[in-house]
């Protein structure tokens, strides 16, 4: 069995309580090798503010190093 979790929301979605950093630490602790953040999109009623999506172009450093993420180049 491959340890994955492909449906996780961050504090950007109104019903979640964890940050990306929280999920990275928990995944490492539990041995999860792959996870996906599935925050609500800009057209949903409880979606994050517009600037949340604009700031997705500025990726955080995790563990002191910048990680590589796929980038969506669409317009928001």
Short mmCIF file of C-alpha atoms in Angstrom, two decimals, residues 11-15 39-53:
data_model
loop_
_atom_site.label_atom_id
_atom_site.label_comp_id
_atom_site.label_asym_id
_atom_site.label_seq_id
_atom_site.Cartn_x
_atom_site.Cartn_y
_atom_site.Cartn_z
CA UNK A 11 -6.70 27.17 6.86
CA UNK A 12 -7.49 28.93 3.56
CA UNK A 13 -10.67 26.83 3.43
CA UNK A 14 -13.07 27.88 6.16
CA UNK A 15 -13.52 24.43 7.74
CA UNK A 39 -8.38 24.16 -0.98
CA UNK A 40 -11.60 25.57 -2.35
CA UNK A 41 -11.39 27.47 -5.63
CA UNK A 42 -12.20 31.15 -6.09
CA UNK A 43 -15.77 30.52 -7.30
CA UNK A 44 -16.92 28.64 -4.19
CA UNK A 45 -18.94 30.48 -1.56
CA UNK A 46 -16.46 29.83 1.27
CA UNK A 47 -13.35 30.24 -0.89
CA UNK A 48 -10.24 32.04 0.31
CA UNK A 49 -9.76 35.68 -0.57
CA UNK A 50 -8.59 36.51 -4.10
CA UNK A 51 -5.09 37.34 -2.81
CA UNK A 52 -4.68 33.82 -1.47
CA UNK A 53 -4.69 32.56 -5.05
#
